[in-house]
Coordinates of C-alpha atoms and ligand atoms in Angstrom, one line a residue:
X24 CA -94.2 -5.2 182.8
X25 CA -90.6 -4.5 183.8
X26 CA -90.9 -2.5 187.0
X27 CA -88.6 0.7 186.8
X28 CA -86.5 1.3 190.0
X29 CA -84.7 4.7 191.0
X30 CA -81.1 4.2 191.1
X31 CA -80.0 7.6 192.3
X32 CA -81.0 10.9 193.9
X33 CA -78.9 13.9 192.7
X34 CA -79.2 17.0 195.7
X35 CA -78.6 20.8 194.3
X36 CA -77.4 21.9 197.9
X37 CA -78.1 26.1 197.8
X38 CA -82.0 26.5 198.1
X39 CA -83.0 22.6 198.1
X40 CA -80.9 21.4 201.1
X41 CA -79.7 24.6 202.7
X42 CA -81.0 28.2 202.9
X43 CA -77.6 29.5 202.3
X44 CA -77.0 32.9 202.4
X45 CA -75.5 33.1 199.1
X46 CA -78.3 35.2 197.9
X47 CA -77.8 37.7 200.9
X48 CA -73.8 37.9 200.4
X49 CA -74.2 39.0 196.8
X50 CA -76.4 41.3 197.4
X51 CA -74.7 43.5 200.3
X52 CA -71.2 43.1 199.2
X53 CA -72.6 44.4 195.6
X54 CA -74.0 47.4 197.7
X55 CA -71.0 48.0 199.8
X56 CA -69.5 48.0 196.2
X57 CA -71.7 50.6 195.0
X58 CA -71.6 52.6 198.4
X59 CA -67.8 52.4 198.3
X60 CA -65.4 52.2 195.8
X61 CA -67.6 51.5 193.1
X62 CA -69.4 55.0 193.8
X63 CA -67.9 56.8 190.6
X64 CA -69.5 54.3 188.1
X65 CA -72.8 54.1 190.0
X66 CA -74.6 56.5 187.9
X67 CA -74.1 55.1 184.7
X68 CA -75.4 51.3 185.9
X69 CA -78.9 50.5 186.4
X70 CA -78.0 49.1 189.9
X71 CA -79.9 50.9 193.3
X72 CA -80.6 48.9 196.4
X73 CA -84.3 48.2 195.3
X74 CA -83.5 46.9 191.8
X75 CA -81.4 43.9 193.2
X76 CA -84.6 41.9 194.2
X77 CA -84.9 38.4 195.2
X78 CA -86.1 37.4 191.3
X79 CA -82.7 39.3 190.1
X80 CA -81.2 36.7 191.8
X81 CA -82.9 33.6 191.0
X82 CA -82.8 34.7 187.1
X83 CA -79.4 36.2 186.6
X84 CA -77.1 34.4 189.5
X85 CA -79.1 31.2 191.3
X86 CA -76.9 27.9 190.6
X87 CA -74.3 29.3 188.7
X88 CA -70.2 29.0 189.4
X89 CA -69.3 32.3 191.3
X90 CA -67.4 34.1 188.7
X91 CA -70.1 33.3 186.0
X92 CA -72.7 34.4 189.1
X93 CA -70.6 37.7 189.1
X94 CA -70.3 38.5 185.9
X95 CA -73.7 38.0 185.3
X96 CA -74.6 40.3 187.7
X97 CA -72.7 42.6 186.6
X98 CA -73.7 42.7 183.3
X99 CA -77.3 43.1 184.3
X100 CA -76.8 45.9 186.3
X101 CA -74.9 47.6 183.3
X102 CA -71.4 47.7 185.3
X103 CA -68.4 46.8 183.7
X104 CA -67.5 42.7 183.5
X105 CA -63.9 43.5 183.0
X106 CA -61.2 41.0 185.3
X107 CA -61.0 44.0 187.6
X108 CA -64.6 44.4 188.6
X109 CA -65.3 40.5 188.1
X110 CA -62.7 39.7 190.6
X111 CA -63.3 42.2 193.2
X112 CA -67.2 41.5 193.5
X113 CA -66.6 37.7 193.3
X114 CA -64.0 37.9 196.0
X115 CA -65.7 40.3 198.3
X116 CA -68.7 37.9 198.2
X117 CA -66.7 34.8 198.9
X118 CA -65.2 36.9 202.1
X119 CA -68.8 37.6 203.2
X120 CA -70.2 34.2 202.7
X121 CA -67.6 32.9 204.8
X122 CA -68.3 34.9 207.4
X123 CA -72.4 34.0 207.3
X124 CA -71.5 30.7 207.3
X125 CA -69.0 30.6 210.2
X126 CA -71.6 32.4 212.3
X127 CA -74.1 30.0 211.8
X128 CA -76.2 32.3 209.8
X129 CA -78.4 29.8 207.4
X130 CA -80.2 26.6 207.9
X131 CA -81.0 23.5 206.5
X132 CA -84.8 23.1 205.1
X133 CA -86.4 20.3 207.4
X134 CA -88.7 18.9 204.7
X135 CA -85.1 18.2 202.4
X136 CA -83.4 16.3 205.6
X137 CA -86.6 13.9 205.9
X138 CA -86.5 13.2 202.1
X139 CA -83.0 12.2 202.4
X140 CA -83.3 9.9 204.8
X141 CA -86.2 8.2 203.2
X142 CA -84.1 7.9 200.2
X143 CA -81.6 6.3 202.6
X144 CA -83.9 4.3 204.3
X145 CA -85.4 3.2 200.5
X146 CA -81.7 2.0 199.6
X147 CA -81.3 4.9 196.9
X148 CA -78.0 5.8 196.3
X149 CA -77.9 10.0 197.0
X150 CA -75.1 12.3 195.2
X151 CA -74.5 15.9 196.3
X152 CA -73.8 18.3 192.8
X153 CA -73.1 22.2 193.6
X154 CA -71.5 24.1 191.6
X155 CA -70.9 26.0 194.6
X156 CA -67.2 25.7 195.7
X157 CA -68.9 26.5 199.8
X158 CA -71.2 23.4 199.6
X159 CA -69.5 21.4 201.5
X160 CA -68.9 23.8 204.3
X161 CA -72.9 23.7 204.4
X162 CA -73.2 19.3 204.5
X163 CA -70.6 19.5 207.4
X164 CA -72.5 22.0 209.3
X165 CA -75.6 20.1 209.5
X166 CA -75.8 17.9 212.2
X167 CA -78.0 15.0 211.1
X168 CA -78.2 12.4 214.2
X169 CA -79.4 15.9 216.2
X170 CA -82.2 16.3 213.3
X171 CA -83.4 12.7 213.3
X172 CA -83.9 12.9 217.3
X173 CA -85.7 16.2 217.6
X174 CA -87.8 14.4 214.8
X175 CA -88.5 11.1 216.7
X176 CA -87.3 10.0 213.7
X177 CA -85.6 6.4 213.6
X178 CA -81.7 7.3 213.9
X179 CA -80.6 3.3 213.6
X180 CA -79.2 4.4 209.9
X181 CA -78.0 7.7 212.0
X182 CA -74.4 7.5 213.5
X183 CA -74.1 9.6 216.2
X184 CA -72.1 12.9 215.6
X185 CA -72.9 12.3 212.0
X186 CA -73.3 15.2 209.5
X187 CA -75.3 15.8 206.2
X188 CA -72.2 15.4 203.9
X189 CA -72.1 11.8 205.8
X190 CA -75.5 11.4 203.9
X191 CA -74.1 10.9 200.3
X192 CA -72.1 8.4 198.5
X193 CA -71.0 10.8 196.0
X194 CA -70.1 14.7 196.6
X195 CA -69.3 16.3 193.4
X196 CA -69.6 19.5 194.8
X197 CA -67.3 22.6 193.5
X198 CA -65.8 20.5 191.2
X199 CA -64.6 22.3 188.0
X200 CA -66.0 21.1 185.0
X201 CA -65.4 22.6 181.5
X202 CA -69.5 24.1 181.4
X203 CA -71.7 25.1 184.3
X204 CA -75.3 24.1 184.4
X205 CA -77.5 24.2 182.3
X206 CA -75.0 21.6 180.8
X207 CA -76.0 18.4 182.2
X208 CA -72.0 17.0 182.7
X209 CA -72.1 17.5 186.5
X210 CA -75.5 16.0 186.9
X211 CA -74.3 13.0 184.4
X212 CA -71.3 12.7 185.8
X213 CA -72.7 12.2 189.6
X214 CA -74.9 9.4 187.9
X215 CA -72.0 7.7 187.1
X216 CA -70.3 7.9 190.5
X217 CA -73.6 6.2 191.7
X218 CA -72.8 3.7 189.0
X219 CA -76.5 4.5 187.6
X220 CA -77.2 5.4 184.0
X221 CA -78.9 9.0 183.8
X222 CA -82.6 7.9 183.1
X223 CA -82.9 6.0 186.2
X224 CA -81.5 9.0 188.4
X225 CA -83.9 11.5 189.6
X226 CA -82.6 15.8 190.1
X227 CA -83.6 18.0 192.9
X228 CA -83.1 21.0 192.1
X229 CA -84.9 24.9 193.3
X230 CA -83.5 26.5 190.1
X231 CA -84.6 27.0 186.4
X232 CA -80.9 26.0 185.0
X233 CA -80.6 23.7 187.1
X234 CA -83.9 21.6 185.8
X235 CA -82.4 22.6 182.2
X236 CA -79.7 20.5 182.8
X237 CA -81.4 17.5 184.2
X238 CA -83.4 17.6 180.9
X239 CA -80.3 18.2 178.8
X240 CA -79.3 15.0 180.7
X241 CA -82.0 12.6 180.4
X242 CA -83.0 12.5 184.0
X243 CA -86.0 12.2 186.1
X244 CA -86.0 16.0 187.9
X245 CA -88.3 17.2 190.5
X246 CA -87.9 21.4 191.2
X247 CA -88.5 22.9 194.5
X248 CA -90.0 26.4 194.5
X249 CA -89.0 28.1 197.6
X250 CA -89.5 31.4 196.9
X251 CA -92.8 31.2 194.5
X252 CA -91.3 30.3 190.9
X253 CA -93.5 26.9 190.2
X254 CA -93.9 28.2 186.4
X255 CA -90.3 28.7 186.0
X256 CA -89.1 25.4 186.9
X257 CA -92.7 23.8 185.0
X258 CA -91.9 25.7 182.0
X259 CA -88.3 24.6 182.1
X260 CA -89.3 20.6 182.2
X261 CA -89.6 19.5 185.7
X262 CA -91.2 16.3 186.0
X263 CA -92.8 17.7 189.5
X264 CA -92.9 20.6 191.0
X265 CA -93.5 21.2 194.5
X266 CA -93.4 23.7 197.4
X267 CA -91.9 21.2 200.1
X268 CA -90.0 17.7 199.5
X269 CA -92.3 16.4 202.0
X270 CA -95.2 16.3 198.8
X271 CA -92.9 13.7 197.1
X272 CA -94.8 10.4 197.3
X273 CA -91.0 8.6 198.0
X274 CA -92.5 5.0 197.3
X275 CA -93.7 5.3 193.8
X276 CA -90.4 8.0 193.3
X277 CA -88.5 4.7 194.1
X278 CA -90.4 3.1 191.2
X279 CA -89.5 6.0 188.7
X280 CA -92.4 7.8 189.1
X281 CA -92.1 11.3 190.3
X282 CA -95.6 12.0 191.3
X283 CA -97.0 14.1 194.5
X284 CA -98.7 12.2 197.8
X285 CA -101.9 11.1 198.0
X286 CA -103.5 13.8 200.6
X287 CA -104.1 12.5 204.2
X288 CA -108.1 12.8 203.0
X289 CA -107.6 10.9 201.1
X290 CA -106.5 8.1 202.3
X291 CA -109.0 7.7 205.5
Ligands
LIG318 MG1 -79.8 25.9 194.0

């Protein structure tokens, strides 16, 4: 028997690595929107400040390029998706999220910064794909020698002063490419900046598109489900889901197979 090995890890950033406050900066500027300028056309929409719930945005907006994200939105609120209204939501989001992240106001997911540096430690190659233009302003933020200390972690592999985007050996992050995901051509194309072919590369990923892709793509993909969608990202193909990163079993993931830890029980 030919033993598989893993030759990449591909990171989603928004919702696997970071809780970024994407999610919060659509949301209010949408409702500033609706409060302010966009009060005349508030009546005709299905918009109020209840109907934008956290589900809205994992369906319509989660994972996708920001002026997709806002036209989606838009659309599902019935408000008009013309370059006038598409522009002025994306932008006044972009302005907000700048502003969350420059005060600090998000926070990388513990469990997500201890699987990455098993991966390291296990020799896997690791490549950061966002479509999120703000990713990297997130990897930079995130002090990782700090993290591996307050974790008694062992920070040999840890440079000191070193940050998350230090991490990974590819960062495709922002990039434009010609289809968002669910098309796998991000996904495939940080496989081949790892110099790995696509079924020995493994997706993280926390949304439903986003396991589309790695599908679309021939990969291994494991979904996250922080914020209670475990069917969603099951029914869309994910090889595992789980509710932390710390469930991966990250020896037999090295050996292709995507399969949860053996419980503490049992292995007394
Ligand atoms: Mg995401």
């Amino acid at each position: 028997m030919t033993e598989h090995v893993l030759r990449g890890a591909i990171f989603d950033v928004d919702g696997v690595l970071v809780d970024s406050p994407h999610e919060h900066a659509w949301r209010e500027s949408l409702r500033e929107l609706m409060l302010g300028d966009w009060a005349p056309i508030r009546d005709r929409s299905t918009w109020s400040e209840d109907a934008f719930t956290p589900a809205v945005y994992q369906e319509v907006m989660s994972g996708r390029p920001r002026f997709e994200g806002a036209g989606a939105a838009l659309r599902y609120f019935g408000l008009p998706d013309d370059d006038e209204h598409l522009h002025t939501y994306a932008d006044r989001k972009q302005d907000l999220l700048i502003r969350l992240i420059d005060e600090g106001r998000f926070r990388a997911f513990p469990d997500a910064l201890r699987f990455v540096l098993a991966l390291r430690a296990a020799g896997v190659p690791i490549a950061a794909a966002s479509s999120s233009k703000n990713a990297f302003r997130f990897l930079r933020a995130v002090r990782m020698d700090v993290f591996a200390r307050n974790e008694g972690l062992d920070t040999a592999s840890v440079a000191e002063g070193s940050t998350l985007s230090d991490m990974f050996d590819a960062d495709l992050s922002g990039r434009d490419f010609a289809r968002g995901k669910p098309d796998p051509e991000i996904f495939l194309t940080a496989a081949a900046e790892l110099d790995a072919s696509a079924e020995d590369c493994v997706v993280v990923e926390d949304a439903v598109s986003g396991i589309e892709a790695a599908v679309a793509g021939g990969m291994l993909s494991i979904g996250i489900a922080r914020a209670d969608d475990e069917r969603g990202l099951a029914e869309a193909g994910a090889d595992l889901v789980v509710t932390s990163l710390d469930q991966v079993d990250v020896d037999r993931l090295v050996r292709g197979e995507p399969v949860l830890r053996r419980p503490e029980s049992d292995l007394a």
